[in-house]
Coordinates of C-alpha atoms and ligand atoms in Angstrom, one line a residue:
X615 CA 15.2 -10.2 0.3
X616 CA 17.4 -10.9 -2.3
X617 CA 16.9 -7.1 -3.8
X618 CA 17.6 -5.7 0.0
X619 CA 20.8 -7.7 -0.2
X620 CA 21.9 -6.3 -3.7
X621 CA 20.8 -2.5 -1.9
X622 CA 23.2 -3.1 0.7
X623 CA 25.9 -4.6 -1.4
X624 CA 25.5 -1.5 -3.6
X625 CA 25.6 0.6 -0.7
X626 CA 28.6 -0.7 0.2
X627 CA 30.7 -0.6 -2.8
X628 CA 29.6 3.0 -2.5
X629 CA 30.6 3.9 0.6
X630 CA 34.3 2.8 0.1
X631 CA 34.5 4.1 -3.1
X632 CA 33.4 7.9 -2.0
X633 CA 35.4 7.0 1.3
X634 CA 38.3 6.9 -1.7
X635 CA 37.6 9.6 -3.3
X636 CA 39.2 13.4 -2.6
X637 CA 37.4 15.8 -1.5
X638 CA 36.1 18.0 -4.2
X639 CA 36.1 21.4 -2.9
X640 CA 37.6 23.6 -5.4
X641 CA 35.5 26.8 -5.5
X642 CA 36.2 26.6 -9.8
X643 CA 34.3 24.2 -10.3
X644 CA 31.4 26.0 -8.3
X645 CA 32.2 29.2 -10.8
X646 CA 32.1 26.7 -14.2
X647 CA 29.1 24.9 -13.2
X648 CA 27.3 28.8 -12.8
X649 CA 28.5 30.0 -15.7
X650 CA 27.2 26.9 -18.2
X651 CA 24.1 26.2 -16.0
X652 CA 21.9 27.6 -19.1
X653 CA 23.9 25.1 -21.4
X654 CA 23.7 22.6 -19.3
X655 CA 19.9 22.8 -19.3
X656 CA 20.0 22.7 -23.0
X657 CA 22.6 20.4 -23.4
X658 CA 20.2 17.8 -20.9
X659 CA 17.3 18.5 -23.0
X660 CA 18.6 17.7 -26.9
X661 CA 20.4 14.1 -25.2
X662 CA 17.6 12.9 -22.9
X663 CA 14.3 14.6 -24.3
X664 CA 15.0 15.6 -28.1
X665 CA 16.7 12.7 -28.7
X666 CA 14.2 10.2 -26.7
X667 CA 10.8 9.6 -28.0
X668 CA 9.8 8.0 -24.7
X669 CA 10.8 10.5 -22.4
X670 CA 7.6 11.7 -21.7
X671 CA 8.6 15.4 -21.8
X672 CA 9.0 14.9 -25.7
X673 CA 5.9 14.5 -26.0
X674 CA 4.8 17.7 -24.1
X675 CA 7.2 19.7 -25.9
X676 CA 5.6 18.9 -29.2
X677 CA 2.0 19.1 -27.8
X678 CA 3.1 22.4 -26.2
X679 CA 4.3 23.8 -30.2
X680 CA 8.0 23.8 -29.0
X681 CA 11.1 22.4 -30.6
X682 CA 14.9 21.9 -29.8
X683 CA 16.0 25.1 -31.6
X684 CA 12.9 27.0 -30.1
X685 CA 14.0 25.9 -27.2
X686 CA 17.5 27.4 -27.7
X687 CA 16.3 30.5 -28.8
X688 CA 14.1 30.9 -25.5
X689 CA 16.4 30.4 -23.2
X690 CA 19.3 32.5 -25.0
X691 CA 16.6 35.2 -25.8
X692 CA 14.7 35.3 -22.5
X693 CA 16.5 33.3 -19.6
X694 CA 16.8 29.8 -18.3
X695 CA 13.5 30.6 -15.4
X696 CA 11.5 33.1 -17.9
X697 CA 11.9 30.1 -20.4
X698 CA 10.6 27.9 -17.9
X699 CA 7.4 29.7 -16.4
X700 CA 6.7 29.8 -20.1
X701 CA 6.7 26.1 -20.7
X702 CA 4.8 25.7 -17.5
X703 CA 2.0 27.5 -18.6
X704 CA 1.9 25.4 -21.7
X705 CA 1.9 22.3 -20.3
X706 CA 5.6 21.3 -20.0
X707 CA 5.9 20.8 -16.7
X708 CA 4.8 17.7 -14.0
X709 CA 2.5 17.5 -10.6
X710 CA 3.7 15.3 -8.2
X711 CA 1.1 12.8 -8.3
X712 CA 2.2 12.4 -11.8
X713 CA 5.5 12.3 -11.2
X714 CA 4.4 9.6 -8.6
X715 CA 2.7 8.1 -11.5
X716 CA -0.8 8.3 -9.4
X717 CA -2.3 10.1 -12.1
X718 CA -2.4 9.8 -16.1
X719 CA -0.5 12.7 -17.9
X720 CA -2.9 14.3 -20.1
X721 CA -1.8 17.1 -21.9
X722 CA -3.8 18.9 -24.9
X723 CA -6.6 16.0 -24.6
X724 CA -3.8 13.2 -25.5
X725 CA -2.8 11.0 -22.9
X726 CA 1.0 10.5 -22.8
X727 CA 2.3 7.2 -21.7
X728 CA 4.7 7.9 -18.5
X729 CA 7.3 5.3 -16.9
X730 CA 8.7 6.9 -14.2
X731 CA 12.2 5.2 -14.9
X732 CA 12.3 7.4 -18.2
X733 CA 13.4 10.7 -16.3
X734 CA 16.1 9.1 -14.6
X735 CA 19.9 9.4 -15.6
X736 CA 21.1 6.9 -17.3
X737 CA 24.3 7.8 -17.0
X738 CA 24.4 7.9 -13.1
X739 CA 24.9 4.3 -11.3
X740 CA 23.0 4.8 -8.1
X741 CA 24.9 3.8 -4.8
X742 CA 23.5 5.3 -2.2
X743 CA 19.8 5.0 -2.6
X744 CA 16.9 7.7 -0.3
X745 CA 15.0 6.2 2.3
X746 CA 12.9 3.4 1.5
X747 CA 10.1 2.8 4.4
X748 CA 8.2 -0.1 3.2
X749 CA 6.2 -2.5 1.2
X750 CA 2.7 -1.2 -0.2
X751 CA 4.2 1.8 -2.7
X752 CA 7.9 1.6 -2.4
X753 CA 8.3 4.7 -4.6
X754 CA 10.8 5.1 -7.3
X755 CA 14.1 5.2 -5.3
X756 CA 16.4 8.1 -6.1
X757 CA 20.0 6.8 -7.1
X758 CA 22.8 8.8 -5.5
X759 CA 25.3 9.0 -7.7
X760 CA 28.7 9.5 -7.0
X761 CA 29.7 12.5 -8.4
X762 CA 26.9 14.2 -6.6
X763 CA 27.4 12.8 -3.4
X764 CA 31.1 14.3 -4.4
X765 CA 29.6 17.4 -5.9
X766 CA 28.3 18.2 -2.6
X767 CA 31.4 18.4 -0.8
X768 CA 31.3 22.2 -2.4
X769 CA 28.1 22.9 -0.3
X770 CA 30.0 22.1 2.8
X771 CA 32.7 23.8 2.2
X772 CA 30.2 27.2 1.1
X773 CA 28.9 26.3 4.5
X774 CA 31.8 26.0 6.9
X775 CA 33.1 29.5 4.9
X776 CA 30.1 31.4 5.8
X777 CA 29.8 29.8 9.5
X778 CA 33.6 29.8 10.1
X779 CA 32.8 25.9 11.8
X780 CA 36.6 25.2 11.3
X781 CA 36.7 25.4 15.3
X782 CA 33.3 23.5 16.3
X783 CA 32.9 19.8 16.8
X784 CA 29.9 18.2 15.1
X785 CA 27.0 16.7 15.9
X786 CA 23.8 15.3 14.2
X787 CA 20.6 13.3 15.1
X788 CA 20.2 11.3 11.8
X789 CA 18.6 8.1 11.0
X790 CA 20.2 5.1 11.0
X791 CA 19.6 2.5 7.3
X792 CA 17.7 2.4 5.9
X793 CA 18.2 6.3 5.8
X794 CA 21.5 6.8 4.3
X795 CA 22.1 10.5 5.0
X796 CA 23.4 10.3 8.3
X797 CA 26.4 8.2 7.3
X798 CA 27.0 10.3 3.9
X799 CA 27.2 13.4 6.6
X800 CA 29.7 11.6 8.8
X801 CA 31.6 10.6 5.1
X802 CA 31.6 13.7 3.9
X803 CA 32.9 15.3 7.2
X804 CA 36.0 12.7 7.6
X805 CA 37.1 13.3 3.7
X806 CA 37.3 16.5 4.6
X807 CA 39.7 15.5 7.6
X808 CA 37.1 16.6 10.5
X809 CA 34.8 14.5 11.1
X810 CA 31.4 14.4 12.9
X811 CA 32.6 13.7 16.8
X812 CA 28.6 12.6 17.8
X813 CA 26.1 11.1 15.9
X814 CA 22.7 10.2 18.0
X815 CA 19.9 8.3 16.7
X816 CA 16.5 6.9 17.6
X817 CA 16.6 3.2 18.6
X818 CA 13.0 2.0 17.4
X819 CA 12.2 -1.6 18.3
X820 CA 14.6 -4.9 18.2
X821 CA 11.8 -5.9 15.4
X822 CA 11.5 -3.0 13.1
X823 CA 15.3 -1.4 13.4
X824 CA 17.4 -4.3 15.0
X825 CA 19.0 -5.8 11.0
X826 CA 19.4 -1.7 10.9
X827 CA 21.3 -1.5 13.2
X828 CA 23.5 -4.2 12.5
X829 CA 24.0 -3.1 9.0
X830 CA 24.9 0.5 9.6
X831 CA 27.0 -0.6 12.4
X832 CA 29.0 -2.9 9.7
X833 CA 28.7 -0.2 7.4
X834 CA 30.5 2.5 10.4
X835 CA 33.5 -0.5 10.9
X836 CA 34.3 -0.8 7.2
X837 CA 34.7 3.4 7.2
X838 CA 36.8 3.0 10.7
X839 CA 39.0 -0.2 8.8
X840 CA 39.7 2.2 5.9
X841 CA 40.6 5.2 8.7
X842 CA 37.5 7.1 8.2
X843 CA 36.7 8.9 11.3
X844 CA 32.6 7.8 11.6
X845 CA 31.4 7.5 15.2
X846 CA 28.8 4.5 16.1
X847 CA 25.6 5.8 16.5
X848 CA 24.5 6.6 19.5
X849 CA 21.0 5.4 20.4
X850 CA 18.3 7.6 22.3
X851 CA 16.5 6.8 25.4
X852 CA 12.5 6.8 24.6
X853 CA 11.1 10.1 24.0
X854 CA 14.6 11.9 25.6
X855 CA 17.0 14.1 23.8
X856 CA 18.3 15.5 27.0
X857 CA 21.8 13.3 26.2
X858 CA 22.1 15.3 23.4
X859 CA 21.9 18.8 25.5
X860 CA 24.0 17.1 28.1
X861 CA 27.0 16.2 25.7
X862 CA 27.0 20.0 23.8
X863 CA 26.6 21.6 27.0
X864 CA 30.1 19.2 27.6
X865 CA 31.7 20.5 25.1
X866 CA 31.1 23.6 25.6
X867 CA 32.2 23.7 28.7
X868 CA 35.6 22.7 27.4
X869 CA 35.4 25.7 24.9
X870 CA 34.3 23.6 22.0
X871 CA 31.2 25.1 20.6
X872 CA 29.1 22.8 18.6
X873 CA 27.2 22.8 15.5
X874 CA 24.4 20.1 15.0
X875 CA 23.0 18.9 11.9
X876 CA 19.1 17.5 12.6
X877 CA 15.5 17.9 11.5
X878 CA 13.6 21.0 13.4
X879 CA 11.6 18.7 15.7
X880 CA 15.2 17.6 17.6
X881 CA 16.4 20.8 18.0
X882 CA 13.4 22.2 19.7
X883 CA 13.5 19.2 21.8
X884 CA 17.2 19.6 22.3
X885 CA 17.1 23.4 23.0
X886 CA 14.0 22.5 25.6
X887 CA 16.0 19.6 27.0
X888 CA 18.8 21.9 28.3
X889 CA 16.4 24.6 29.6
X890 CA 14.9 22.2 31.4
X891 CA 18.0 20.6 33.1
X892 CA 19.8 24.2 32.9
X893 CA 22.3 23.0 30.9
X894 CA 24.5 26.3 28.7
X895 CA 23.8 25.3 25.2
X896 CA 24.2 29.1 23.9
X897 CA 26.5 29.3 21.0
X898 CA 25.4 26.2 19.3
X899 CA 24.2 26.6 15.7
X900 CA 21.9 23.7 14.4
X901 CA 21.7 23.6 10.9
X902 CA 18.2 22.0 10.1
X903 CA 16.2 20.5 7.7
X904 CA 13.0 18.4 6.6
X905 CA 10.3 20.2 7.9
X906 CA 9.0 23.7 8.1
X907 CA 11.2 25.7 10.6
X908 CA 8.3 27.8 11.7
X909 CA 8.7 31.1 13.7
X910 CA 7.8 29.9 16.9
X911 CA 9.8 26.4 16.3
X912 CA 13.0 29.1 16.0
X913 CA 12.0 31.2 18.8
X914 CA 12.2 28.2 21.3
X915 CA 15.7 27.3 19.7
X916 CA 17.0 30.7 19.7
X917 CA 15.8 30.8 23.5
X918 CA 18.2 28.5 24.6
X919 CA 20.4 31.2 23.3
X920 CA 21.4 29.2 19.9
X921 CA 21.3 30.0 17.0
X922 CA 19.4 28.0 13.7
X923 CA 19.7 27.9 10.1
X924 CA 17.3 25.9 7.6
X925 CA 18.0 24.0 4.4
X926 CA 16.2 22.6 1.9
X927 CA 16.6 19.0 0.5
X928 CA 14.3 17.1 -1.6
X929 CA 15.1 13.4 -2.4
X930 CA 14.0 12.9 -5.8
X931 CA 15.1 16.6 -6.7
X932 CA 18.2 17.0 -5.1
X933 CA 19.8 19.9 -2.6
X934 CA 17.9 23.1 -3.4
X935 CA 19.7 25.4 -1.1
X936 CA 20.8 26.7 2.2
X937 CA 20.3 29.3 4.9
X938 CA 23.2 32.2 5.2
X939 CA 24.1 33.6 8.7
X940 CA 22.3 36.8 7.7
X941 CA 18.8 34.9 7.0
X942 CA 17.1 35.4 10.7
X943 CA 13.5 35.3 10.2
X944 CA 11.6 32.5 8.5
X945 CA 12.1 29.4 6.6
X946 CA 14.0 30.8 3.5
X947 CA 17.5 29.8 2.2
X948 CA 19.8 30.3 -1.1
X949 CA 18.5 28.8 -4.2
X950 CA 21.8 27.0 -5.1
X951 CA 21.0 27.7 -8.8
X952 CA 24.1 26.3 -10.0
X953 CA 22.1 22.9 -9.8
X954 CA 18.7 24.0 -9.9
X955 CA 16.4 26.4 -11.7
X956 CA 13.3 26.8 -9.5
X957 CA 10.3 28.6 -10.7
X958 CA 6.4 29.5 -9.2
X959 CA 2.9 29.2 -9.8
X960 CA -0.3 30.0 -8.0
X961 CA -2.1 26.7 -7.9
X962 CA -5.0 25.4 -5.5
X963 CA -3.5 22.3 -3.4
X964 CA -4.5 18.7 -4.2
X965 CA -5.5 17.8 -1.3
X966 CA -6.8 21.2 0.7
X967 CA -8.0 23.3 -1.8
X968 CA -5.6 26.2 -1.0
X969 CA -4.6 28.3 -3.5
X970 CA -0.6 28.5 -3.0
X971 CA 2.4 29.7 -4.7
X972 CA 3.4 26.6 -5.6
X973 CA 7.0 25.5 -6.4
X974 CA 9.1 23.9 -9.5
X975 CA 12.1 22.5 -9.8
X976 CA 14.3 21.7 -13.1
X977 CA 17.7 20.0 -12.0
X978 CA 20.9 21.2 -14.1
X979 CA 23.8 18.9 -13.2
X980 CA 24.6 16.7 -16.1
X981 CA 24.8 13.8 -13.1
X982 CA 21.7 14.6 -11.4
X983 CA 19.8 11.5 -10.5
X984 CA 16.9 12.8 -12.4
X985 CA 16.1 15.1 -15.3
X986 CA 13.2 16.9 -14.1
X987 CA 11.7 20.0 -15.9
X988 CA 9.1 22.0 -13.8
X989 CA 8.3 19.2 -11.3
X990 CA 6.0 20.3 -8.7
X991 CA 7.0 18.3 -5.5
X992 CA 4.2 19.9 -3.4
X993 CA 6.0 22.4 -1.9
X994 CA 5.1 25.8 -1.7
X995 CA 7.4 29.4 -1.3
X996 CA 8.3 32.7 -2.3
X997 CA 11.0 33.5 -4.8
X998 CA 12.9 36.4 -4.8
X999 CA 16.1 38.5 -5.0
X1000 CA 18.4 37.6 -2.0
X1001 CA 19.9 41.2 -1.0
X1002 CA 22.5 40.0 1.9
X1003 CA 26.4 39.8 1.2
X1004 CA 27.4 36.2 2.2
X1005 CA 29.4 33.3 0.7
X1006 CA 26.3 32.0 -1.4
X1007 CA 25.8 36.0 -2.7
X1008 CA 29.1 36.2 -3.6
X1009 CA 28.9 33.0 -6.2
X1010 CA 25.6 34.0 -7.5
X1011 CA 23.4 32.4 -5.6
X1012 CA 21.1 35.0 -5.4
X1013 CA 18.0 34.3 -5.5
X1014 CA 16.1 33.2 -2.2
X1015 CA 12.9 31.4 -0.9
X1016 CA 10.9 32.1 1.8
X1017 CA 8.3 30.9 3.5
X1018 CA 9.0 27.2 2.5
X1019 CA 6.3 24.8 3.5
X1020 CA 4.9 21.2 2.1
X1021 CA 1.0 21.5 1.2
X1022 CA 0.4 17.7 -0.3
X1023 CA 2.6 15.9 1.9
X1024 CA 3.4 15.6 5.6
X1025 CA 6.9 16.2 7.0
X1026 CA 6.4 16.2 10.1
X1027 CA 9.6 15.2 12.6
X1028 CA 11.7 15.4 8.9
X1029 CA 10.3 12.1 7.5
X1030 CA 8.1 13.0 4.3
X1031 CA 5.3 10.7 3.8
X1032 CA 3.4 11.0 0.4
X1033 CA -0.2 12.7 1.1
X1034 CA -2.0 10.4 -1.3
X1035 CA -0.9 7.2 0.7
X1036 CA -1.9 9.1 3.9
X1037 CA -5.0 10.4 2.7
X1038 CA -6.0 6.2 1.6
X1039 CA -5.5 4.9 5.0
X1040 CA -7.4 7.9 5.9
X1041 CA -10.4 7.3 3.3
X1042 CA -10.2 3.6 2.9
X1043 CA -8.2 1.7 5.8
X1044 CA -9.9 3.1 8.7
X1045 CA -13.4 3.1 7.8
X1046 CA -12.6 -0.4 6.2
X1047 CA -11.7 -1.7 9.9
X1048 CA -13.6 1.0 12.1
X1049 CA -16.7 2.1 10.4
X1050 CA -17.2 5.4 9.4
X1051 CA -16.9 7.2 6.0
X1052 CA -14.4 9.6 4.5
X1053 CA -14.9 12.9 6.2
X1054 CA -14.8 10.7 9.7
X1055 CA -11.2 10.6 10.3
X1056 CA -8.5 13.3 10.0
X1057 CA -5.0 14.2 10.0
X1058 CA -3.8 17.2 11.3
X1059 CA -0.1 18.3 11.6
X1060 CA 0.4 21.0 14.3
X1061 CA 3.1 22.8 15.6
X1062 CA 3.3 22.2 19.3
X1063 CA 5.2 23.7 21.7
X1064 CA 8.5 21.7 20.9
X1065 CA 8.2 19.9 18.5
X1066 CA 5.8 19.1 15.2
X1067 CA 2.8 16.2 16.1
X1068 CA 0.3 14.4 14.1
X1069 CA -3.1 14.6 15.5
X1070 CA -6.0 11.8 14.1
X1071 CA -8.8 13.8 14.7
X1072 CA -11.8 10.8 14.7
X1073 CA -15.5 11.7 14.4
X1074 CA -17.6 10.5 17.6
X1075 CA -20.1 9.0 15.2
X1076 CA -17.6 6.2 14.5
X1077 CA -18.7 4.3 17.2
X1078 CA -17.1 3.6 20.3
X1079 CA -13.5 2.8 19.2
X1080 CA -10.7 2.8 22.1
X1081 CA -8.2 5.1 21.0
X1082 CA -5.3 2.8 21.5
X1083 CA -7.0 0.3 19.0
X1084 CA -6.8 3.6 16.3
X1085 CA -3.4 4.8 17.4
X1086 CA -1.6 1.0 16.3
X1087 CA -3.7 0.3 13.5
X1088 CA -2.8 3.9 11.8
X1089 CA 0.6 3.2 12.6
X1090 CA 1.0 0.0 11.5
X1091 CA -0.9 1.3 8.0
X1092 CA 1.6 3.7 7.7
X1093 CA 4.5 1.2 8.0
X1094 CA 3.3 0.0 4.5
X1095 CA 3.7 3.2 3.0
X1096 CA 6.7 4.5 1.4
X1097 CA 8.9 6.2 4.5
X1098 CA 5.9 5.0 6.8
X1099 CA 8.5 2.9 8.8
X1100 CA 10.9 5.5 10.0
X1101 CA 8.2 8.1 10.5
X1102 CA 6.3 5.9 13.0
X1103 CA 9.6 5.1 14.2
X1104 CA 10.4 8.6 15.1
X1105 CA 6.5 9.7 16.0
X1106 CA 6.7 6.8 19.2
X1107 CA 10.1 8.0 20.0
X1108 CA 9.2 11.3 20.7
X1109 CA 5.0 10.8 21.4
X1110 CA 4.3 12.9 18.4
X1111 CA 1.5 10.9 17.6
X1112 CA -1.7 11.0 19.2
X1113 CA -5.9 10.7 18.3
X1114 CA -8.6 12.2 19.8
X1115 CA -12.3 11.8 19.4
X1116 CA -13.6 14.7 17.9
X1117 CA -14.8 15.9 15.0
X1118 CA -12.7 16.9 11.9
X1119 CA -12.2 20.5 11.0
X1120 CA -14.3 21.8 8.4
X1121 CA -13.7 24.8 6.4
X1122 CA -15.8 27.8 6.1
X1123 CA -18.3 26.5 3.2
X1124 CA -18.2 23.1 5.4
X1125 CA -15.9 21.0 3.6
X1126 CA -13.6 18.5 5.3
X1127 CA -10.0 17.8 4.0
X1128 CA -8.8 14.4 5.0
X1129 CA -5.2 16.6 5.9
X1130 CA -4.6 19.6 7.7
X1131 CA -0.8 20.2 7.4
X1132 CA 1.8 23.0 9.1
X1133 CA 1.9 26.3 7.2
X1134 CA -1.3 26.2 5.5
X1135 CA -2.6 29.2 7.9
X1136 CA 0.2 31.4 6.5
X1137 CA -1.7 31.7 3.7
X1138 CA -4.9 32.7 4.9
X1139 CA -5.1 35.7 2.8
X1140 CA -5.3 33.9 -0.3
X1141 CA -8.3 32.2 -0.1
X1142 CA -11.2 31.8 2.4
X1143 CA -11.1 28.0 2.3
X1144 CA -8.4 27.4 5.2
X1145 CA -9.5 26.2 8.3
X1146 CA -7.1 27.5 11.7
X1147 CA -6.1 25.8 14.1
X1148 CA -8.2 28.1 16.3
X1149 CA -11.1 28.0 14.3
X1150 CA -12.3 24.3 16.1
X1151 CA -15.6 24.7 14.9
X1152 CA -17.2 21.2 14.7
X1153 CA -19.6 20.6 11.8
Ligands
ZN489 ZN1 22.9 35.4 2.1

């Protein structure tokens, strides 16, 4: 209680200072930060890893043979990511379950003691804290400092050049607290003078969201005292985005196109809403984010004659880049490398066996929440040279991703859950309360028609269970697990949640993965291990 209190109070101060603060937009300091990035990286490593015994990358740089000036030399001689894939391959470089601290970092035989706290900046006080979903493993929140709350008003300002939004009204479907990105959108838009017009959000229950509500509500007045323009959320009916469609379609009617910031999940639902009712939409650009925007997911948006554009956030990383207007086809965006370095490797997944071209991220900024050097955050993509003329070529953001997709954790309906805390209640919870063994119960994201769901695939051979009696006692599991509250929050809002009783998938040599998440199939070709979603062959 008393920590939630000191959150909020934190939050606060934070809020009213950046609602202070000027916007930051000068495209200079977007060219200075791209031309020192490599110096930067240096500059990072001799104050917090050199110079710090208990940063637990010293110790892999000396296991690994490599010193400061080595170091230097590399990345002068070879290039920041070269430099990078190099270290990787020797060891300097972190899984996420290690990063998570669920596993012991052992490098060279030695086991190196870790504290997650260590690879956090001390010179950033944290105001504005990511998501914090429960109890059971609360995670190491990422502190939001802010100069990069700041920092990002250059993003938006790359973005509304490249989209020429100067004419559209906003709109997003954000979380409410304890989500705080939905009210740093709405901040960041009324610096800038705009200001989001809409902002809808899913109500949950009195009992899990109802002090939410409240305090993002306070939080919204203090913004309106100070003459911020931040609209009250907006709550959803159950399982119903047609409001949503109804207000753009508004709008648009009085010659106000829109452009709408969600996850993919809400903008299928919003693009099927308005088919359904016959409502013009076309025009709208949603700008999405948190899960895999799959081709079919864009097809349904683009159908309601839209148009859609991904980019890629992670919480503990940072903003790793956005979609131009020229980017049509799959899930792949701008590496904004002024703040990032990100480099691949083949690797099988933890939890599927998959061998895929795993992603890693090093951040720059000297006020990043975190020094990471190649942390894996169990995402997967492919690099490569961006070839389009946009806004984001024309600073040197050239290279791109593609193909982006989470292989250890679920992000389904944009709330990531950590796969190791999925996979327990999986392996341990449910045949703890049902019966059953690992192997009996599964969890399978799938991309349906509109919108991402969770399927809890249950072996028959656990007895006869009513399926209501699994569907609450998974969820309320999961609202002990780090984000587990908001996603089972958002998963009864829109029925994206649902078990059936039948067996698990295997794979081909007969194993059974306790997840089967979206995108996986995509990379079929790389191993004979991946079961498909059309391949329901029982055991
Ligand atoms: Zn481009």
């Amino acid at each position: 209680m008393i920590r939630e209190l000191a959150y909020y109070a934190n939050m606060t101060r934070g809020v009213y200072r950046l609602l202070r603060s000027p916007m930051r937009a000068d495209a200079g300091i977007l060219q200075r930060q791209m031309a020192r990035r490599e110096s930067c990286f240096l500059e990072n490593a001799a104050q917090r890893v050199f110079a710090n015994p208990r940063n637990p990358y010293y110790e892999m740089f000396r296991l690994a043979g490599c010193t400061e000036g080595d170091l230097t030399e590399s990345v002068k001689r070879r290039g920041l990511e070269t430099t990078l894939s190099c270290l990787a391959a020797e060891g300097v470089c972190l899984s996420h379950d290690e990063f998570k601290g669920k596993m012991p970092l052992v490098r060279a035989g030695r086991h190196i003691p870790y504290n997650p706290s260590e690879l956090l900046n001390p010179a950033t006080r944290g105001y504005m804290e990511t998501v914090s979903g429960g109890s059971r493993s609360r995670g190491t929140p990422t502190r939001k400092s802010l100069e990069i709350n700041l920092y990002r008003d250059i993003y938006d300002e790359l973005r509304i050049r490249e989209f020429g939004l100067h004419k559209h009204a906003l709109v997003q479907i954000a979380p409410i607290l304890p989500s705080s990105g939905g009210l740093r959108n709405c901040i960041g838009r009324a610096r800038a003078g705009g200001g989001i017009e809409r902002w809808f959000a899913v109500r949950g229950t009195l009992r899990d969201s109802g002090h939410y509500r409240v305090l993002t509500n306070a939080l919204v007045a203090m913004c309106r005292l100070t003459g911020a323009s931040v609209p009250r959320p907006s709550y959803l009916p159950h399982n119903d985005f047609l409001p949503v469609a109804k207000w753009i379609a508004e709008r648009k009617r009085q010659g106000v196109p829109c452009a709408m910031r969600c996850s993919v999940s809400p903008a299928g639902r919003v693009a099927a809403a308005a088919r359904g009712a016959g409502l013009d939409i076309s025009g709208t650009i949603f700008f999405v984010g948190g899960e895999a925007l799959t081709e079919a997911r864009r097809a349904a948006i683009e159908s309601a004659g839209c148009e859609v554009y991904p980019g890629y956030v992670i919480s503990e990383v940072g903003v790793i880049g956005a979609s131009c207007r020229q980017m049509k086809t799959g899930d792949c965006v701008h590496v904004f490398s002024d703040a990032v370095a990100v480099v691949g490797r083949m690797r099988s997944a933890p939890l599927s066996g998959v061998e895929v071209p795993s992603l890693m991220f090093t951040n720059l900024l000297p006020f990043a929440s975190r020094f990471l050097i190649n942390a894996e955050m169990d995402d997967a993509g492919v690099l490569e040279p961006a070839t389009c003329q946009c806004e984001y070529s024309a600073v040197g953001m050239t290279t791109q991703i593609t193909n982006i997709f989470s292989y250890g954790k679920l992000s389904g309906q944009g709330i990531t859950l950590h796969g190791s805390d999925v996979v327990s209640i999986l392996e341990t919870s449910l045949p703890r309360r049902f019966g059953g063994a690992p192997g009996d119960y599964q969890l399978v994201e799938r991309e349906a028609e509109l919108q991402t769901e969770l399927v809890l695939r249950v072996s028959p051979r656990v007895g006869d269970i009513p399926a209501t009696d699994l569907h609450s006692f998974f969820l309320s599991e999961l609202r002990r697990c780090y984000g587990g509250t908001l996603a089972a929050r958002l998963w009864n809002h829109s029925e994206g949640f649902s078990v059936v009783r039948e067996e698990p998938w295997a794979t081909r040599s007969g194993k059974v993965h306790p997840l089967h998440v979206l995108g996986m199939p995509k990379y079929r070709h790389l191993a004979d291990e991946v079961p498909t979603f059309r391949q329901e062959r029982p055991v």
